[in-house]
Amino acid sequence: MVGPEYERHHGISSLSPAIAEELFRFELSDKETRSQALSPDMAKLKKASVVIDNSLSPVHTLLQIVCVDHKGLFYDVLRTLKDCNIKIAYGRFSLNSKGYRDLDLFIQQNDGKKIVDPDKQDGLCSRLRMEMLHPLRVIISNRGPDTELLVANPVELSGKGRPRVFYDVTQALKSLGICIFSAEIGRYSSSEREWEVYRFLLDENCKFKFSSIGARNQIVDRVRRLLMGW
C-alpha cells in the first residue's frame, strides 16, 4: 500500500494515489477487471519454487530456484540477492527446458555466515518469488482526456535502473501500430524502495479504442510479453 510518504523525483509529473497503489502494490490481483491481472500463460509464473538447504555445505547455504524463464531472470535474481546483502560463492544455471530454468546458488550473508535464521530464510524466499512473479509493473490509465501507459521497475540499491525497458516498450507499441505522443522517465520512492517509472501518452489515432477494456488488456499483455521475452 502506497502511503503519504510516497514521493516523486526529477521533475516528472505526480501520480495519483490510486494509480500509485495499483502500480506499486506488492501483490497481484487475480480479478480480471484489473489491468495487472495475470493472463493464463503468465499465471505459470506463480509456480516458482524457491528452497533453501543448509545440509550440503558447512559454510554456504544452497538456494535452489525452479521457475519460468524470462528475459532478465538472472538480473532479477542477482539484483534481489544484492539488495538483501547476500553474496554468491558459486552458481549453476540450467539450459531452458520447456520454458523453465533451474538455478542452484551457494550463498552467504555479508558476514560470511550461512543463513540459518528461519525468518531470514522465509523473507528471502518470499522476496525472490515476488520479484520473479512481478519484476515489472505495466498498466494503462487515464491522464485527463488522454490515455497513458505506465511501466515501473524497482531501482537497485546502487541507483541503477533495469536495462532496455524504454526500447522494449517502444518496440511493443510499434508492433501494435500505436504512436507515442510523448514520453517521460522519472523516479519515485516510498518508505520501502525506489522505482523507475516510464510514462507514455498514447496517440489516439490508431486502430485501438483505448476506452475498451479488451483493447487495454491487449496492449498491456503485448508490452509485458516483450519485456519478459515471450
GROMACS .gro file of C-alpha atoms in nm:
model
  230
    1MET     CA    1   0.000   0.000   0.000
    2VAL     CA    2   0.138   0.338  -0.100
    3GLY     CA    3   0.105   0.588   0.182
    4PRO     CA    4   0.157   0.962   0.230
    5GLU     CA    5   0.531   0.906   0.248
    6TYR     CA    6   0.531   0.846  -0.128
    7GLU     CA    7   0.746   1.099  -0.314
    8ARG     CA    8   0.849   1.186  -0.668
    9HIS     CA    9   1.182   1.300  -0.806
   10HIS     CA   10   1.346   1.457  -1.111
   11GLY     CA   11   1.055   1.683  -1.201
   12ILE     CA   12   0.826   1.419  -1.350
   13SER     CA   13   0.455   1.488  -1.304
   14SER     CA   14   0.297   1.328  -1.000
   15LEU     CA   15   0.093   1.010  -0.990
   16SER     CA   16  -0.250   0.997  -0.833
   17PRO     CA   17  -0.274   0.786  -0.513
   18ALA     CA   18  -0.496   0.532  -0.691
   19ILE     CA   19  -0.251   0.486  -0.979
   20ALA     CA   20   0.044   0.468  -0.740
   21GLU     CA   21  -0.128   0.196  -0.537
   22GLU     CA   22  -0.209  -0.005  -0.849
   23LEU     CA   23   0.140   0.034  -0.994
   24PHE     CA   24   0.344  -0.037  -0.682
   25ARG     CA   25   0.134  -0.290  -0.493
   26PHE     CA   26   0.332  -0.594  -0.383
   27GLU     CA   27   0.061  -0.850  -0.456
   28LEU     CA   28  -0.100  -0.908  -0.794
   29SER     CA   29  -0.478  -0.912  -0.806
   30ASP     CA   30  -0.643  -1.202  -0.986
   31LYS     CA   31  -0.951  -1.000  -1.072
   32GLU     CA   32  -0.990  -0.979  -1.447
   33THR     CA   33  -1.109  -0.621  -1.426
   34ARG     CA   34  -0.766  -0.505  -1.307
   35SER     CA   35  -0.510  -0.438  -1.578
   36GLN     CA   36  -0.239  -0.607  -1.372
   37ALA     CA   37  -0.428  -0.939  -1.363
   38LEU     CA   38  -0.230  -1.237  -1.493
   39SER     CA   39  -0.315  -1.387  -1.829
   40PRO     CA   40  -0.343  -1.769  -1.833
   41ASP     CA   41   0.010  -1.813  -1.973
   42MET     CA   42   0.165  -1.569  -1.728
   43ALA     CA   43  -0.008  -1.742  -1.438
   44LYS     CA   44   0.267  -2.006  -1.474
   45LEU     CA   45   0.495  -1.757  -1.303
   46LYS     CA   46   0.315  -1.838  -0.979
   47LYS     CA   47   0.463  -2.189  -0.989
   48ALA     CA   48   0.812  -2.067  -0.900
   49SER     CA   49   0.980  -2.286  -0.637
   50VAL     CA   50   1.240  -2.134  -0.404
   51VAL     CA   51   1.402  -2.368  -0.149
   52ILE     CA   52   1.686  -2.319   0.099
   53ASP     CA   53   1.907  -2.611   0.208
   54ASN     CA   54   2.183  -2.587   0.470
   55SER     CA   55   2.277  -2.956   0.473
   56LEU     CA   56   2.514  -2.969   0.174
   57SER     CA   57   2.785  -2.725   0.279
   58PRO     CA   58   2.939  -2.632   0.615
   59VAL     CA   59   2.987  -2.268   0.511
   60HIS     CA   60   2.729  -2.196   0.241
   61THR     CA   61   2.351  -2.202   0.210
   62LEU     CA   62   2.219  -2.367  -0.105
   63LEU     CA   63   1.944  -2.168  -0.275
   64GLN     CA   64   1.751  -2.375  -0.529
   65ILE     CA   65   1.516  -2.200  -0.772
   66VAL     CA   66   1.290  -2.359  -1.033
   67CYS     CA   67   1.091  -2.107  -1.233
   68VAL     CA   68   0.959  -1.997  -1.571
   69ASP     CA   69   1.234  -1.845  -1.783
   70HIS     CA   70   1.204  -1.480  -1.880
   71LYS     CA   71   1.422  -1.202  -2.012
   72GLY     CA   72   1.622  -1.061  -1.723
   73LEU     CA   73   1.571  -1.362  -1.494
   74PHE     CA   74   1.935  -1.371  -1.386
   75TYR     CA   75   1.928  -0.995  -1.341
   76ASP     CA   76   1.619  -1.016  -1.118
   77VAL     CA   77   1.768  -1.290  -0.901
   78LEU     CA   78   2.109  -1.125  -0.866
   79ARG     CA   79   1.955  -0.782  -0.805
   80THR     CA   80   1.735  -0.920  -0.530
   81LEU     CA   81   2.022  -1.102  -0.359
   82LYS     CA   82   2.237  -0.789  -0.379
   83ASP     CA   83   1.960  -0.576  -0.229
   84CYS     CA   84   1.928  -0.832   0.053
   85ASN     CA   85   2.305  -0.818   0.122
   86ILE     CA   86   2.359  -1.176   0.008
   87LYS     CA   87   2.684  -1.290  -0.159
   88ILE     CA   88   2.708  -1.568  -0.417
   89ALA     CA   89   3.007  -1.800  -0.387
   90TYR     CA   90   2.911  -2.037  -0.668
   91GLY     CA   91   2.621  -2.068  -0.909
   92ARG     CA   92   2.488  -2.310  -1.167
   93PHE     CA   93   2.217  -2.235  -1.422
   94SER     CA   94   2.043  -2.496  -1.636
   95LEU     CA   95   1.952  -2.451  -2.000
   96ASN     CA   96   1.596  -2.354  -2.083
   97SER     CA   97   1.386  -2.671  -2.064
   98LYS     CA   98   1.026  -2.636  -2.185
   99GLY     CA   99   1.025  -2.275  -2.073
  100TYR     CA  100   1.168  -2.340  -1.725
  101ARG     CA  101   1.510  -2.297  -1.565
  102ASP     CA  102   1.682  -2.444  -1.259
  103LEU     CA  103   1.920  -2.227  -1.058
  104ASP     CA  104   2.149  -2.359  -0.782
  105LEU     CA  105   2.328  -2.086  -0.588
  106PHE     CA  106   2.561  -2.129  -0.291
  107ILE     CA  107   2.519  -1.811  -0.091
  108GLN     CA  108   2.633  -1.639   0.228
  109GLN     CA  109   2.541  -1.334   0.426
  110ASN     CA  110   2.778  -1.036   0.408
  111ASP     CA  111   2.940  -1.153   0.732
  112GLY     CA  112   3.038  -1.481   0.562
  113LYS     CA  113   2.788  -1.691   0.755
  114LYS     CA  114   2.514  -1.923   0.637
  115ILE     CA  115   2.151  -1.816   0.650
  116VAL     CA  116   2.018  -2.016   0.943
  117ASP     CA  117   1.753  -1.782   1.084
  118PRO     CA  118   1.412  -1.920   0.972
  119ASP     CA  119   1.267  -1.570   0.946
  120LYS     CA  120   1.551  -1.456   0.720
  121GLN     CA  121   1.512  -1.769   0.509
  122ASP     CA  122   1.137  -1.714   0.469
  123GLY     CA  123   1.188  -1.345   0.395
  124LEU     CA  124   1.446  -1.414   0.125
  125CYS     CA  125   1.236  -1.686  -0.041
  126SER     CA  126   0.925  -1.467  -0.038
  127ARG     CA  127   1.116  -1.173  -0.183
  128LEU     CA  128   1.260  -1.386  -0.465
  129ARG     CA  129   0.919  -1.532  -0.551
  130MET     CA  130   0.775  -1.182  -0.560
  131GLU     CA  131   1.049  -1.046  -0.786
  132MET     CA  132   1.017  -1.336  -1.030
  133LEU     CA  133   0.637  -1.317  -1.037
  134HIS     CA  134   0.617  -0.942  -1.069
  135PRO     CA  135   0.950  -0.792  -1.189
  136LEU     CA  136   0.779  -0.522  -1.396
  137ARG     CA  137   0.456  -0.332  -1.349
  138VAL     CA  138   0.252  -0.240  -1.657
  139ILE     CA  139  -0.081  -0.058  -1.651
  140ILE     CA  140  -0.291   0.175  -1.866
  141SER     CA  141  -0.476   0.465  -1.709
  142ASN     CA  142  -0.645   0.790  -1.799
  143ARG     CA  143  -0.446   1.110  -1.767
  144GLY     CA  144  -0.707   1.378  -1.807
  145PRO     CA  145  -0.862   1.327  -2.151
  146ASP     CA  146  -0.561   1.123  -2.267
  147THR     CA  147  -0.459   0.758  -2.233
  148GLU     CA  148  -0.131   0.678  -2.062
  149LEU     CA  149   0.078   0.361  -2.046
  150LEU     CA  150   0.290   0.330  -1.733
  151VAL     CA  151   0.575   0.084  -1.681
  152ALA     CA  152   0.762   0.064  -1.350
  153ASN     CA  153   1.056  -0.138  -1.224
  154PRO     CA  154   1.249  -0.134  -0.894
  155VAL     CA  155   1.574   0.060  -0.881
  156GLU     CA  156   1.881  -0.122  -0.750
  157LEU     CA  157   2.037  -0.001  -0.426
  158SER     CA  158   2.327   0.114  -0.642
  159GLY     CA  159   2.087   0.353  -0.815
  160LYS     CA  160   2.078   0.172  -1.149
  161GLY     CA  161   1.753   0.101  -1.331
  162ARG     CA  162   1.655  -0.200  -1.539
  163PRO     CA  163   1.821  -0.215  -1.885
  164ARG     CA  164   1.632  -0.189  -2.218
  165VAL     CA  165   1.290  -0.104  -2.075
  166PHE     CA  166   1.236   0.204  -2.294
  167TYR     CA  167   1.348   0.019  -2.607
  168ASP     CA  168   1.126  -0.284  -2.544
  169VAL     CA  169   0.816  -0.077  -2.467
  170THR     CA  170   0.852   0.134  -2.780
  171GLN     CA  171   0.906  -0.181  -2.989
  172ALA     CA  172   0.589  -0.336  -2.845
  173LEU     CA  173   0.383  -0.026  -2.917
  174LYS     CA  174   0.527  -0.004  -3.269
  175SER     CA  175   0.429  -0.366  -3.338
  176LEU     CA  176   0.071  -0.275  -3.242
  177GLY     CA  177   0.070   0.031  -3.466
  178ILE     CA  178   0.041   0.270  -3.172
  179CYS     CA  179   0.225   0.602  -3.186
  180ILE     CA  180   0.361   0.777  -2.879
  181PHE     CA  181   0.259   1.139  -2.831
  182SER     CA  182   0.507   1.200  -2.550
  183ALA     CA  183   0.724   1.004  -2.306
  184GLU     CA  184   0.893   1.080  -1.977
  185ILE     CA  185   1.106   0.885  -1.732
  186GLY     CA  186   1.130   0.959  -1.363
  187ARG     CA  187   1.187   0.806  -1.024
  188TYR     CA  188   0.951   0.773  -0.733
  189SER     CA  189   1.023   0.648  -0.385
  190SER     CA  190   0.829   0.515  -0.090
  191SER     CA  191   0.947   0.414   0.253
  192GLU     CA  192   1.037   0.069   0.116
  193ARG     CA  193   1.204   0.118  -0.224
  194GLU     CA  194   1.266   0.343  -0.520
  195TRP     CA  195   1.101   0.294  -0.859
  196GLU     CA  196   1.187   0.395  -1.212
  197VAL     CA  197   0.869   0.488  -1.397
  198TYR     CA  198   0.821   0.521  -1.773
  199ARG     CA  199   0.514   0.718  -1.879
  200PHE     CA  200   0.387   0.715  -2.239
  201LEU     CA  201   0.098   0.930  -2.362
  202LEU     CA  202  -0.056   0.731  -2.647
  203ASP     CA  203  -0.174   0.881  -2.974
  204GLU     CA  204  -0.546   0.818  -3.017
  205ASN     CA  205  -0.517   0.795  -3.397
  206CYS     CA  206  -0.475   0.418  -3.422
  207LYS     CA  207  -0.688   0.106  -3.463
  208PHE     CA  208  -0.733   0.060  -3.087
  209LYS     CA  209  -1.020   0.211  -2.893
  210PHE     CA  210  -0.846   0.296  -2.567
  211SER     CA  211  -1.180   0.315  -2.387
  212SER     CA  212  -1.221  -0.060  -2.440
  213ILE     CA  213  -1.103  -0.284  -2.155
  214GLY     CA  214  -1.022  -0.555  -2.407
  215ALA     CA  215  -0.801  -0.323  -2.611
  216ARG     CA  216  -0.622  -0.201  -2.299
  217ASN     CA  217  -0.558  -0.555  -2.182
  218GLN     CA  218  -0.421  -0.646  -2.526
  219ILE     CA  219  -0.177  -0.355  -2.514
  220VAL     CA  220  -0.065  -0.435  -2.159
  221ASP     CA  221  -0.021  -0.802  -2.249
  222ARG     CA  222   0.190  -0.725  -2.559
  223VAL     CA  223   0.411  -0.480  -2.372
  224ARG     CA  224   0.463  -0.713  -2.078
  225ARG     CA  225   0.538  -1.011  -2.302
  226LEU     CA  226   0.805  -0.823  -2.494
  227LEU     CA  227   0.958  -0.702  -2.168
  228MET     CA  228   0.961  -1.061  -2.042
  229GLY     CA  229   1.096  -1.201  -2.370
  230TRP     CA  230   0.792  -1.416  -2.451
   0.00000   0.00000   0.00000
